[in-house]
């Protein structure tokens, strides 16, 4: 195992045309490796596959007080950061600003973050996700032993643009996933450029999701704020104001909402 810490560095203008795993990423983490960024600025990065981070099994990526902007994923079926076919991976952002991230493809598996392996975790804490543009959702997941934790974050002015026949979600799309916790977050002025995006959150069977003490303000262009298809969702102490939805705040939902 190896751990590397990078502090107070500015990375700029990394562009790769490779689609090979690892070689197309600014940072490539081997098995059992940990990379920690502190006070790092990253600007203008692009590639055909996982332009920011490529991760092997048991790897961890941590960013604290970082500013990461203008990250572009060019090809379909990949995400800007993803865990694929390995497992036991951890991705963590704290006190950071993620702005101007975009995926150019409208493919079915195009996300900013893609978590789909056993015992993996994505944590976003006290961070800003703003002015990003993605195909299917900001976060996509597909494994029932992994965890998503979103707390104290601002999601503002983000757009989903893929037309995926009623399968997209602005913030989150889950299939056969484990646990999702959303606490004290603000979702403001996010929108979809298509009429088929099912919700800010689109949760399928097998999920356990809790949404608490969060605000939803001025979001638009979606069918429902939260769409459930067989998942268990608990929601309490949330505030909804000025959202423009085609159908309902909650669709086919089992909630405790107060």
Short mmCIF file of C-alpha atoms in Angstrom, two decimals:
data_model
loop_
_atom_site.label_atom_id
_atom_site.label_comp_id
_atom_site.label_asym_id
_atom_site.label_seq_id
_atom_site.Cartn_x
_atom_site.Cartn_y
_atom_site.Cartn_z
CA UNK A 1 0.00 0.00 0.00
CA UNK A 2 1.17 3.54 -0.72
CA UNK A 3 -0.15 6.92 0.31
CA UNK A 4 0.61 10.23 -1.42
CA UNK A 5 -0.42 13.71 -0.29
CA UNK A 6 -0.35 16.70 -2.65
CA UNK A 7 -0.67 20.14 -1.07
CA UNK A 8 -1.01 23.62 -2.56
CA UNK A 9 -0.38 22.73 -6.21
CA UNK A 10 -2.07 24.00 -9.41
CA UNK A 11 -2.65 21.49 -12.25
CA UNK A 12 -3.78 22.93 -15.56
CA UNK A 13 -4.32 21.94 -19.22
CA UNK A 14 -4.09 18.13 -19.14
CA UNK A 15 -5.69 16.66 -22.28
CA UNK A 16 -5.54 12.99 -23.27
CA UNK A 17 -6.89 11.26 -26.39
CA UNK A 18 -6.44 7.78 -24.90
CA UNK A 19 -9.38 5.57 -23.92
CA UNK A 20 -7.20 3.12 -21.98
CA UNK A 21 -7.92 2.66 -18.32
CA UNK A 22 -5.53 4.72 -16.22
CA UNK A 23 -3.50 6.30 -19.00
CA UNK A 24 -6.33 8.70 -19.82
CA UNK A 25 -6.57 10.09 -16.26
CA UNK A 26 -4.73 12.93 -14.58
CA UNK A 27 -4.34 10.69 -11.50
CA UNK A 28 -4.11 6.89 -11.71
CA UNK A 29 -4.32 4.98 -8.42
CA UNK A 30 -3.02 1.42 -8.16
CA UNK A 31 -4.33 -1.23 -5.81
CA UNK A 32 -4.31 -0.24 -2.12
CA UNK A 33 -3.04 3.24 -3.01
CA UNK A 34 -4.34 6.44 -1.43
CA UNK A 35 -4.13 9.92 -2.92
CA UNK A 36 -5.00 12.94 -0.80
CA UNK A 37 -5.28 16.44 -2.27
CA UNK A 38 -5.25 19.49 -0.02
CA UNK A 39 -5.58 23.11 -1.17
CA UNK A 40 -5.16 21.97 -4.77
CA UNK A 41 -6.48 23.78 -7.85
CA UNK A 42 -7.22 21.79 -11.02
CA UNK A 43 -8.41 23.50 -14.20
CA UNK A 44 -9.03 22.49 -17.82
CA UNK A 45 -8.73 18.67 -17.92
CA UNK A 46 -10.19 16.41 -20.62
CA UNK A 47 -9.97 12.84 -21.91
CA UNK A 48 -12.03 10.04 -23.40
CA UNK A 49 -12.18 8.08 -20.12
CA UNK A 50 -12.20 9.17 -16.47
CA UNK A 51 -10.22 12.38 -17.04
CA UNK A 52 -9.71 13.18 -13.37
CA UNK A 53 -9.11 9.90 -11.51
CA UNK A 54 -8.63 6.25 -12.50
CA UNK A 55 -8.81 3.79 -9.59
CA UNK A 56 -7.85 0.17 -9.01
CA UNK A 57 -9.21 -2.12 -6.29
CA UNK A 58 -8.99 -0.90 -2.67
CA UNK A 59 -7.87 2.58 -3.76
CA UNK A 60 -8.88 5.83 -2.07
CA UNK A 61 -9.10 9.38 -3.42
CA UNK A 62 -9.59 12.27 -0.99
CA UNK A 63 -9.85 15.99 -1.81
CA UNK A 64 -10.06 18.67 0.89
CA UNK A 65 -10.37 22.40 0.25
CA UNK A 66 -9.81 21.97 -3.48
CA UNK A 67 -11.09 23.90 -6.48
CA UNK A 68 -11.62 21.67 -9.52
CA UNK A 69 -13.09 23.27 -12.64
CA UNK A 70 -13.65 22.67 -16.37
CA UNK A 71 -13.33 18.87 -16.40
CA UNK A 72 -14.57 17.22 -19.61
CA UNK A 73 -15.43 13.56 -20.28
CA UNK A 74 -15.58 13.14 -24.07
CA UNK A 75 -16.74 9.59 -24.84
CA UNK A 76 -19.83 7.56 -23.92
CA UNK A 77 -20.22 4.92 -21.19
CA UNK A 78 -17.68 6.49 -18.86
CA UNK A 79 -17.75 8.97 -16.01
CA UNK A 80 -15.41 11.73 -14.91
CA UNK A 81 -14.68 9.67 -11.78
CA UNK A 82 -15.77 6.04 -11.56
CA UNK A 83 -15.30 2.76 -9.72
CA UNK A 84 -15.61 -0.07 -12.23
CA UNK A 85 -15.20 -3.85 -11.73
CA UNK A 86 -12.89 -3.64 -8.73
CA UNK A 87 -14.56 -2.76 -5.45
CA UNK A 88 -13.60 -1.42 -2.01
CA UNK A 89 -12.90 2.06 -3.34
CA UNK A 90 -13.45 5.37 -1.57
CA UNK A 91 -13.99 8.80 -3.12
CA UNK A 92 -14.26 11.79 -0.79
CA UNK A 93 -14.61 15.55 -1.36
CA UNK A 94 -14.68 17.96 1.59
CA UNK A 95 -14.83 21.75 1.58
CA UNK A 96 -14.32 21.77 -2.19
CA UNK A 97 -15.74 23.50 -5.26
CA UNK A 98 -16.55 21.45 -8.36
CA UNK A 99 -17.57 23.77 -11.20
CA UNK A 100 -17.95 23.52 -14.95
CA UNK A 101 -17.67 19.72 -15.15
CA UNK A 102 -19.28 18.30 -18.27
CA UNK A 103 -19.81 15.09 -20.21
CA UNK A 104 -20.06 15.53 -23.96
CA UNK A 105 -21.79 12.22 -24.72
CA UNK A 106 -25.49 11.49 -24.16
CA UNK A 107 -24.89 7.77 -23.52
CA UNK A 108 -26.84 5.70 -21.01
CA UNK A 109 -23.91 5.43 -18.57
CA UNK A 110 -22.59 9.00 -18.62
CA UNK A 111 -22.22 10.59 -15.20
CA UNK A 112 -19.93 12.88 -13.24
CA UNK A 113 -19.52 10.15 -10.60
CA UNK A 114 -20.21 6.47 -11.21
CA UNK A 115 -20.16 4.08 -8.23
CA UNK A 116 -20.93 0.48 -9.11
CA UNK A 117 -18.68 -1.87 -7.17
CA UNK A 118 -18.87 -3.87 -3.94
CA UNK A 119 -18.26 -1.94 -0.73
CA UNK A 120 -17.38 1.33 -2.45
CA UNK A 121 -18.28 4.75 -1.08
CA UNK A 122 -18.75 8.28 -2.38
CA UNK A 123 -18.83 11.09 0.16
CA UNK A 124 -19.44 14.78 -0.64
CA UNK A 125 -19.27 17.03 2.41
CA UNK A 126 -19.59 20.82 2.65
CA UNK A 127 -18.87 21.19 -1.06
CA UNK A 128 -20.30 23.09 -4.03
CA UNK A 129 -21.31 21.39 -7.29
CA UNK A 130 -22.18 24.21 -9.66
CA UNK A 131 -22.65 24.90 -13.40
CA UNK A 132 -22.07 21.27 -14.40
CA UNK A 133 -23.59 19.55 -17.44
CA UNK A 134 -23.98 15.79 -17.61
CA UNK A 135 -25.70 13.13 -19.69
CA UNK A 136 -27.76 10.97 -17.33
CA UNK A 137 -27.11 12.28 -13.80
CA UNK A 138 -24.45 13.82 -11.62
CA UNK A 139 -24.17 10.56 -9.65
CA UNK A 140 -24.95 7.07 -10.92
CA UNK A 141 -24.75 3.82 -8.96
CA UNK A 142 -25.43 0.15 -9.46
CA UNK A 143 -24.38 -2.02 -6.53
CA UNK A 144 -26.24 -3.05 -3.39
CA UNK A 145 -23.28 -3.01 -0.99
CA UNK A 146 -22.05 0.53 -1.59
CA UNK A 147 -22.86 3.86 0.04
CA UNK A 148 -23.46 7.45 -1.05
CA UNK A 149 -23.25 10.19 1.60
CA UNK A 150 -24.18 13.77 0.65
CA UNK A 151 -24.13 16.28 3.50
CA UNK A 152 -23.93 20.06 3.78
CA UNK A 153 -23.56 20.52 0.01
CA UNK A 154 -24.88 23.00 -2.54
CA UNK A 155 -25.99 21.65 -5.95
CA UNK A 156 -26.67 24.73 -8.08
CA UNK A 157 -27.42 25.41 -11.75
CA UNK A 158 -26.57 21.91 -12.99
CA UNK A 159 -28.11 20.45 -16.16
CA UNK A 160 -28.93 16.96 -17.42
CA UNK A 161 -29.40 16.82 -21.18
CA UNK A 162 -29.63 13.17 -22.32
CA UNK A 163 -32.96 11.91 -23.68
CA UNK A 164 -33.06 8.44 -22.13
CA UNK A 165 -36.72 7.40 -22.31
CA UNK A 166 -37.68 8.25 -18.74
CA UNK A 167 -34.55 6.93 -17.02
CA UNK A 168 -32.58 10.02 -16.11
CA UNK A 169 -32.19 11.92 -12.85
CA UNK A 170 -30.63 15.31 -12.27
CA UNK A 171 -28.69 14.46 -9.14
CA UNK A 172 -28.86 10.71 -8.69
CA UNK A 173 -29.81 7.48 -10.45
CA UNK A 174 -29.63 4.16 -8.58
CA UNK A 175 -30.21 0.51 -9.46
CA UNK A 176 -29.72 -2.34 -6.96
CA UNK A 177 -27.84 -0.02 -4.64
CA UNK A 178 -27.26 -0.06 -0.90
CA UNK A 179 -27.63 3.10 1.15
CA UNK A 180 -28.00 6.76 0.19
CA UNK A 181 -27.97 9.52 2.82
CA UNK A 182 -28.74 13.16 1.92
CA UNK A 183 -28.53 15.60 4.82
CA UNK A 184 -28.59 19.39 5.06
CA UNK A 185 -28.08 19.92 1.32
CA UNK A 186 -29.41 22.64 -0.95
CA UNK A 187 -30.62 21.88 -4.49
CA UNK A 188 -31.09 25.19 -6.30
CA UNK A 189 -31.92 26.05 -9.94
CA UNK A 190 -30.97 22.66 -11.36
CA UNK A 191 -32.70 21.75 -14.62
CA UNK A 192 -33.17 19.23 -17.37
CA UNK A 193 -33.07 20.11 -21.04
CA UNK A 194 -35.31 17.12 -21.94
CA UNK A 195 -38.82 16.12 -20.97
CA UNK A 196 -37.87 12.55 -19.96
CA UNK A 197 -35.83 13.21 -16.83
CA UNK A 198 -37.79 11.50 -14.09
CA UNK A 199 -36.57 13.50 -11.12
CA UNK A 200 -33.82 15.11 -9.12
CA UNK A 201 -33.55 11.65 -7.60
CA UNK A 202 -34.56 8.52 -9.53
CA UNK A 203 -34.38 5.49 -7.23
CA UNK A 204 -35.07 1.91 -8.33
CA UNK A 205 -35.85 -1.25 -6.37
CA UNK A 206 -33.52 -2.37 -3.60
CA UNK A 207 -32.44 1.05 -2.36
CA UNK A 208 -32.64 2.62 1.06
CA UNK A 209 -32.56 6.40 0.88
CA UNK A 210 -32.88 9.06 3.57
CA UNK A 211 -33.33 12.77 2.78
CA UNK A 212 -33.36 15.18 5.71
CA UNK A 213 -33.05 18.90 6.49
CA UNK A 214 -32.54 19.76 2.83
CA UNK A 215 -34.01 22.48 0.61
CA UNK A 216 -35.22 22.20 -2.98
CA UNK A 217 -35.63 25.61 -4.63
CA UNK A 218 -36.23 26.69 -8.23
CA UNK A 219 -35.47 23.33 -9.88
CA UNK A 220 -37.17 22.78 -13.23
CA UNK A 221 -37.62 20.69 -16.36
CA UNK A 222 -38.22 17.38 -14.58
CA UNK A 223 -41.25 15.12 -14.24
CA UNK A 224 -41.03 14.70 -10.46
CA UNK A 225 -38.73 15.90 -7.71
CA UNK A 226 -38.22 12.35 -6.42
CA UNK A 227 -39.20 9.22 -8.36
CA UNK A 228 -39.26 5.88 -6.61
CA UNK A 229 -39.66 2.52 -8.35
CA UNK A 230 -39.76 -0.01 -5.53
CA UNK A 231 -37.21 1.73 -3.25
CA UNK A 232 -37.62 2.68 0.40
CA UNK A 233 -37.27 6.43 0.94
CA UNK A 234 -37.54 8.31 4.22
CA UNK A 235 -37.80 12.11 3.97
CA UNK A 236 -38.21 14.57 6.84
CA UNK A 237 -37.65 18.24 7.73
CA UNK A 238 -37.18 19.23 4.07
CA UNK A 239 -38.31 22.42 2.34
CA UNK A 240 -39.66 22.64 -1.22
CA UNK A 241 -40.12 26.08 -2.83
CA UNK A 242 -40.63 27.35 -6.38
CA UNK A 243 -39.88 24.08 -8.16
CA UNK A 244 -41.40 23.51 -11.60
CA UNK A 245 -42.26 19.85 -12.12
CA UNK A 246 -44.50 18.21 -14.68
CA UNK A 247 -46.19 15.78 -12.28
CA UNK A 248 -45.48 15.39 -8.56
CA UNK A 249 -43.01 16.16 -5.82
CA UNK A 250 -42.95 12.42 -5.00
CA UNK A 251 -43.96 9.70 -7.43
CA UNK A 252 -44.79 6.12 -6.31
CA UNK A 253 -43.10 6.88 -3.04
CA UNK A 254 -43.15 5.42 0.45
CA UNK A 255 -42.05 8.26 2.71
CA UNK A 256 -42.19 9.66 6.17
CA UNK A 257 -42.31 13.33 5.31
CA UNK A 258 -42.46 16.07 7.88
#
